[in-house]
């Protein structure tokens, strides 16, 4: 490990400890932002395939711009709105809302059965590799909403359980949706939805003061090791049916390097003046808006052989900021995102509203997308499949709350 990487790691660790001490929260949006920022920054700096370490420094700069703007935003709101009092509880028609939750689960399971019985051969799915399973599911589009919406229902259920007290209904819903999501992650050998369950649970344990900082730090340390070895571990168990420790190696995940290569290539593209952000915003209003995601455009242009086999490389908000506004886009975009995070942090800590706590609990597991996805991915998955189904149910059940 080189000296500069050690210094950067120590800076991140010191900032994480400061955040935990200052907020008295083991895990928060800001803490996870710093953890992911350190992993992606250091992961690229420690890999010989990295094209340019300056890109890692740009990422570090963007992370701290986001972090400090979040802190300033939350501090400002505390000063300006400290005298305003809002009832901390949400009142809604519980029976109707529960029925809507059950209806969502029904449609999710209906979609799941349709996809795996009528659109994808279940036996072909079981007898193929991880890449083969991804190809089989590729092109299902909105029919795959069930995986994100069921994860969202799990998160909302534990938000209620940990913030509003025991509920037999929400406990049963959490167990069903949580177990389904974990099994789905194991079957597809994909970390994403396992992370939804794990991080949202740890976040709510942190929020409810059921774990301490050192316990959260131990869990996150094991989580990083588990995430790095995930593909080897699950592929060995599910595909090969055995664990061969001789084949086990801890390598820097390729995604920690690809974002650096992507950013380097994008820095040579012509500025698009906000085009992709405009597309993402339109997609939040109109779900059928026809637009090609930057991650798809990139892999077709720069790595066509990967695109031909249905593969991808992801993208990053850093690269998207540069593509849209040049290098000035880095402080612009990350400052705006930081203000949003600061607002959510303020509402969670000061107002303790279920709806904002739910938003925070869904943001924590997807913060890695800041470093490996474009903004459009949030409008296509987080917004349409996780946020709107729950918020729509809340509104439909005549939830009375003040934003």
XYZ file of C-alpha atoms in Angstrom:
403
model
C 0.000 0.000 0.000
C 1.443 3.376 -0.997
C 1.850 6.296 1.380
C -0.761 8.562 -0.207
C -3.393 5.829 0.023
C -2.662 5.421 3.743
C -3.071 9.171 4.329
C -6.343 9.275 2.390
C -7.657 6.242 4.285
C -6.828 7.912 7.610
C -8.623 11.107 6.525
C -11.755 9.147 5.633
C -11.623 7.170 8.892
C -11.215 10.369 10.924
C -14.189 11.963 9.150
C -16.358 8.896 9.726
C -15.498 8.883 13.438
C -16.239 12.616 13.638
C -19.626 12.097 11.963
C -20.527 9.302 14.361
C -19.483 11.320 17.410
C -21.161 14.530 16.260
C -24.507 12.961 15.296
C -24.425 10.129 17.858
C -25.557 7.834 15.046
C -23.436 4.786 14.142
C -24.821 4.674 10.592
C -26.306 7.568 8.628
C -26.528 8.822 5.059
C -23.320 10.800 5.541
C -21.485 7.873 7.119
C -22.343 5.533 4.249
C -21.407 8.226 1.746
C -17.937 8.445 3.309
C -17.560 4.656 3.440
C -18.446 4.201 -0.226
C -16.343 7.216 -1.185
C -13.295 5.732 0.524
C -13.808 2.318 -1.104
C -14.098 3.673 -4.636
C -11.282 6.201 -4.210
C -8.804 3.814 -2.599
C -9.900 0.857 -4.703
C -8.806 2.597 -7.885
C -5.604 4.029 -6.386
C -4.435 0.586 -5.258
C -5.012 -1.087 -8.613
C -2.313 -1.027 -11.287
C -4.917 -0.857 -14.046
C -5.984 2.622 -12.994
C -5.443 5.064 -15.841
C -5.091 8.259 -13.853
C -4.931 8.720 -10.077
C -6.037 12.325 -10.535
C -9.516 10.934 -11.145
C -9.457 9.344 -7.691
C -8.594 12.752 -6.242
C -11.525 14.275 -8.135
C -13.798 11.697 -6.540
C -12.431 12.487 -3.075
C -13.061 16.176 -3.753
C -16.639 15.463 -4.885
C -17.345 13.301 -1.811
C -16.238 16.029 0.564
C -18.123 18.702 -1.378
C -21.236 16.555 -0.959
C -20.505 15.887 2.716
C -19.861 19.500 3.697
C -22.831 20.844 1.731
C -24.998 18.275 3.523
C -23.710 19.442 6.916
C -24.210 23.119 6.028
C -27.721 22.412 4.729
C -28.735 20.561 7.890
C -27.167 23.214 10.146
C -28.943 26.019 8.268
C -32.318 24.291 8.489
C -31.824 23.723 12.214
C -31.181 27.430 12.707
C -34.015 28.659 10.492
C -36.728 26.191 11.492
C -35.886 25.449 15.118
C -38.932 27.369 16.397
C -41.406 25.503 14.209
C -43.054 22.516 15.827
C -44.663 19.705 13.891
C -46.353 16.685 15.421
C -43.860 13.841 15.183
C -46.478 11.167 14.570
C -48.251 10.301 11.319
C -51.948 9.425 11.447
C -53.458 7.375 8.640
C -56.109 4.757 7.977
C -54.083 1.768 9.091
C -56.463 -0.881 7.801
C -56.639 0.596 4.310
C -52.887 1.095 4.157
C -52.267 -2.522 5.200
C -54.656 -3.706 2.493
C -52.757 -1.634 -0.070
C -49.475 -3.151 1.108
C -50.931 -6.636 0.679
C -52.167 -5.658 -2.782
C -48.658 -4.499 -3.723
C -47.216 -7.799 -2.522
C -49.819 -9.701 -4.558
C -48.946 -7.851 -7.783
C -45.225 -8.315 -7.091
C -45.620 -12.069 -6.681
C -47.871 -12.219 -9.736
C -45.152 -10.521 -11.793
C -42.502 -12.838 -10.329
C -44.484 -15.964 -11.226
C -45.233 -14.647 -14.724
C -41.576 -13.824 -15.443
C -40.101 -17.087 -14.182
C -42.822 -19.461 -15.400
C -43.901 -17.910 -18.694
C -41.098 -15.602 -19.878
C -37.985 -17.328 -18.524
C -37.486 -21.077 -18.293
C -37.019 -21.723 -14.589
C -34.906 -24.837 -15.223
C -32.680 -23.013 -17.710
C -32.258 -20.307 -15.102
C -31.115 -22.800 -12.446
C -28.698 -24.591 -14.780
C -26.759 -21.601 -16.039
C -23.992 -19.311 -14.796
C -24.365 -15.932 -13.137
C -23.811 -14.181 -16.478
C -26.317 -16.517 -18.102
C -28.913 -15.724 -15.458
C -28.406 -12.016 -16.037
C -28.887 -12.499 -19.777
C -32.113 -14.455 -19.207
C -33.523 -11.596 -17.132
C -32.218 -8.948 -19.509
C -34.999 -7.251 -21.416
C -37.796 -8.003 -18.947
C -37.913 -4.268 -18.186
C -40.766 -3.087 -15.908
C -41.833 -6.680 -15.271
C -38.877 -6.948 -12.890
C -40.357 -4.254 -10.639
C -41.187 -6.898 -8.034
C -37.612 -7.183 -6.748
C -37.332 -3.471 -5.935
C -40.885 -3.005 -4.674
C -40.700 -6.007 -2.341
C -37.423 -4.642 -0.972
C -39.172 -1.289 -0.482
C -42.011 -2.937 1.434
C -39.458 -4.676 3.650
C -37.742 -1.364 4.379
C -41.012 0.400 5.186
C -42.026 -2.454 7.478
C -38.842 -2.261 9.547
C -39.157 1.532 9.652
C -42.549 1.085 11.318
C -41.268 -1.681 13.612
C -38.222 0.245 14.823
C -39.755 3.718 14.986
C -43.386 3.100 15.972
C -43.229 -0.121 17.989
C -44.195 -3.764 17.560
C -46.797 -4.710 14.972
C -47.698 -8.297 14.138
C -48.706 -7.291 10.607
C -45.493 -5.433 9.779
C -43.378 -8.155 11.393
C -44.951 -10.812 9.158
C -44.603 -8.580 6.096
C -40.958 -7.839 6.933
C -40.153 -11.537 7.342
C -41.837 -12.524 4.065
C -40.413 -9.721 1.917
C -36.997 -9.870 3.592
C -36.617 -13.628 3.111
C -37.810 -13.376 -0.501
C -35.331 -10.581 -1.247
C -32.390 -12.470 0.266
C -33.275 -15.686 -1.602
C -33.616 -13.703 -4.838
C -30.155 -12.196 -4.294
C -28.661 -15.634 -3.685
C -30.382 -17.121 -6.733
C -29.229 -14.331 -9.050
C -25.801 -14.048 -7.345
C -26.370 -10.307 -7.108
C -25.364 -8.263 -4.071
C -27.734 -5.379 -4.737
C -30.916 -6.593 -3.078
C -29.106 -8.366 -0.269
C -27.565 -4.958 0.467
C -31.076 -3.439 0.562
C -32.030 -5.768 3.392
C -28.728 -5.644 5.266
C -27.997 -1.913 5.186
C -31.567 -0.750 5.776
C -31.736 -3.058 8.805
C -28.421 -1.801 10.175
C -29.553 1.772 9.565
C -32.764 1.260 11.542
C -30.855 -0.493 14.334
C -28.620 2.563 14.420
C -31.537 5.004 14.345
C -33.297 3.217 17.204
C -30.049 3.106 19.236
C -30.020 -0.695 19.302
C -26.376 -0.882 18.241
C -23.353 1.211 19.178
C -20.764 2.757 16.891
C -18.122 0.081 17.461
C -20.677 -2.646 16.721
C -21.756 -0.890 13.530
C -18.114 -0.454 12.479
C -17.430 -4.161 13.018
C -20.525 -5.074 10.998
C -19.512 -2.742 8.167
C -15.947 -4.125 8.144
C -17.245 -7.676 7.800
C -19.714 -6.373 5.236
C -16.921 -5.020 3.032
C -15.066 -8.358 3.159
C -18.295 -10.221 2.437
C -19.104 -7.916 -0.490
C -15.646 -8.409 -2.000
C -15.934 -12.211 -1.783
C -19.668 -12.334 -2.650
C -19.389 -13.496 -6.259
C -16.821 -16.198 -5.425
C -18.720 -17.406 -2.370
C -22.222 -17.543 -3.851
C -21.049 -18.827 -7.255
C -19.145 -21.640 -5.534
C -22.133 -22.679 -3.432
C -24.926 -22.289 -5.990
C -23.216 -22.973 -9.333
C -20.447 -25.416 -8.342
C -22.066 -26.815 -5.218
C -18.873 -26.697 -3.155
C -16.405 -24.334 -1.511
C -12.835 -24.643 -2.743
C -10.689 -22.391 -0.579
C -7.749 -22.856 -2.967
C -9.568 -20.745 -5.531
C -10.333 -17.966 -3.047
C -8.576 -14.648 -3.586
C -9.384 -11.179 -2.315
C -9.079 -8.857 -5.278
C -10.086 -5.265 -5.677
C -13.547 -5.470 -7.299
C -13.484 -4.465 -10.954
C -16.238 -1.905 -10.353
C -13.802 0.085 -8.172
C -11.638 0.447 -11.285
C -14.182 0.705 -14.103
C -15.641 3.983 -12.816
C -12.152 5.504 -13.080
C -11.731 4.362 -16.682
C -15.229 5.589 -17.515
C -14.541 9.018 -16.015
C -11.284 9.308 -17.960
C -13.012 8.532 -21.269
C -15.967 10.803 -20.536
C -13.654 13.732 -19.749
C -12.748 13.761 -23.456
C -16.376 13.946 -24.622
C -18.137 17.159 -25.657
C -20.152 18.908 -22.923
C -23.893 18.185 -23.205
C -25.149 21.076 -21.011
C -27.409 19.133 -18.687
C -29.016 16.808 -21.241
C -28.839 13.622 -19.166
C -30.135 15.360 -16.029
C -33.033 16.750 -18.050
C -33.813 13.244 -19.312
C -33.725 11.895 -15.754
C -36.092 14.580 -14.465
C -38.533 13.983 -17.332
C -38.396 10.247 -16.546
C -39.509 10.998 -12.991
C -42.701 12.510 -14.402
C -43.241 10.251 -17.419
C -42.065 6.640 -16.923
C -42.321 5.741 -20.618
C -39.963 8.496 -21.716
C -37.685 6.922 -24.325
C -34.068 7.613 -23.436
C -30.867 5.589 -23.523
C -29.090 5.397 -20.180
C -25.539 6.749 -20.159
C -24.248 3.391 -18.943
C -25.760 1.697 -22.010
C -24.494 4.414 -24.367
C -21.016 4.190 -22.876
C -20.568 0.446 -23.148
C -21.866 0.433 -26.730
C -19.398 3.147 -27.728
C -16.299 2.219 -25.745
C -16.685 -1.528 -25.137
C -18.937 -2.933 -27.891
C -17.818 -6.524 -27.291
C -19.092 -6.282 -23.708
C -22.366 -4.782 -24.955
C -22.844 -7.623 -27.458
C -22.962 -10.246 -24.706
C -25.356 -8.164 -22.612
C -22.715 -6.902 -20.177
C -22.244 -3.463 -18.701
C -19.769 -1.276 -16.856
C -22.057 1.077 -14.983
C -21.372 4.801 -14.885
C -20.886 7.407 -12.136
C -22.326 10.727 -11.046
C -18.807 12.163 -11.233
C -18.527 11.270 -14.911
C -22.069 12.493 -15.565
C -21.319 15.847 -13.930
C -18.258 16.322 -16.144
C -20.151 15.232 -19.267
C -22.972 17.706 -18.632
C -21.137 20.789 -17.369
C -17.403 20.168 -17.610
C -15.263 20.143 -14.483
C -17.302 22.968 -12.936
C -20.150 20.460 -12.854
C -18.474 18.537 -10.019
C -19.034 21.173 -7.290
C -22.383 22.175 -8.856
C -23.979 18.733 -8.918
C -22.524 17.391 -5.683
C -23.430 20.558 -3.774
C -27.055 20.265 -4.877
C -27.134 16.591 -3.912
C -25.573 17.488 -0.561
C -28.316 20.039 0.132
C -30.915 17.330 -0.536
C -29.173 14.895 1.815
C -28.936 17.625 4.445
C -32.678 18.216 4.164
C -33.432 14.504 4.620
C -31.039 14.317 7.591
C -32.720 17.326 9.195
C -36.228 15.942 8.745
C -35.204 12.545 10.141
C -33.401 13.919 13.191
C -35.643 16.870 14.007
C -39.120 15.921 12.795
C -38.945 12.103 12.981
C -41.597 11.612 10.321
C -42.176 8.101 8.994
C -42.080 9.261 5.383
C -38.663 10.932 5.738
C -37.281 8.077 7.783
C -38.374 5.748 4.996
C -36.653 7.953 2.407
C -33.433 7.846 4.419
C -33.678 4.076 4.908
C -33.965 3.594 1.131
C -31.177 6.063 0.317
C -28.588 4.394 2.575
C -28.519 1.069 0.620
C -28.273 2.772 -2.788
C -25.583 5.360 -2.045
C -23.101 3.255 -3.995
C -25.002 4.288 -7.122
C -23.505 7.752 -6.730
C -20.212 6.104 -7.681
C -21.315 3.478 -10.198
C -24.550 4.677 -11.835
C -26.025 7.652 -13.641
C -28.789 9.822 -12.198
C -31.337 8.193 -14.509
C -31.027 4.913 -12.600
C -32.593 6.604 -9.573
C -35.616 7.672 -11.589
C -36.073 4.213 -13.082
C -35.657 2.129 -9.942
C -35.556 4.081 -6.673
C -38.236 6.588 -7.648
C -40.737 4.496 -9.624
C -40.354 1.097 -7.964
C -39.490 2.000 -4.367
C -40.689 5.501 -3.499
C -43.893 6.011 -5.471
C -45.558 2.673 -4.555
C -45.173 3.402 -0.838
C -45.944 7.122 -1.029
C -48.885 6.393 -3.294
C -50.229 3.938 -0.736
C -49.746 6.470 2.049
C -51.633 9.135 0.130
C -54.360 6.713 -0.931
C -54.899 5.680 2.678
C -55.487 9.350 3.556
C -52.254 9.874 5.405
C -52.298 13.225 7.179
C -48.864 14.715 7.490
C -47.142 18.009 6.864
C -44.093 18.136 4.648
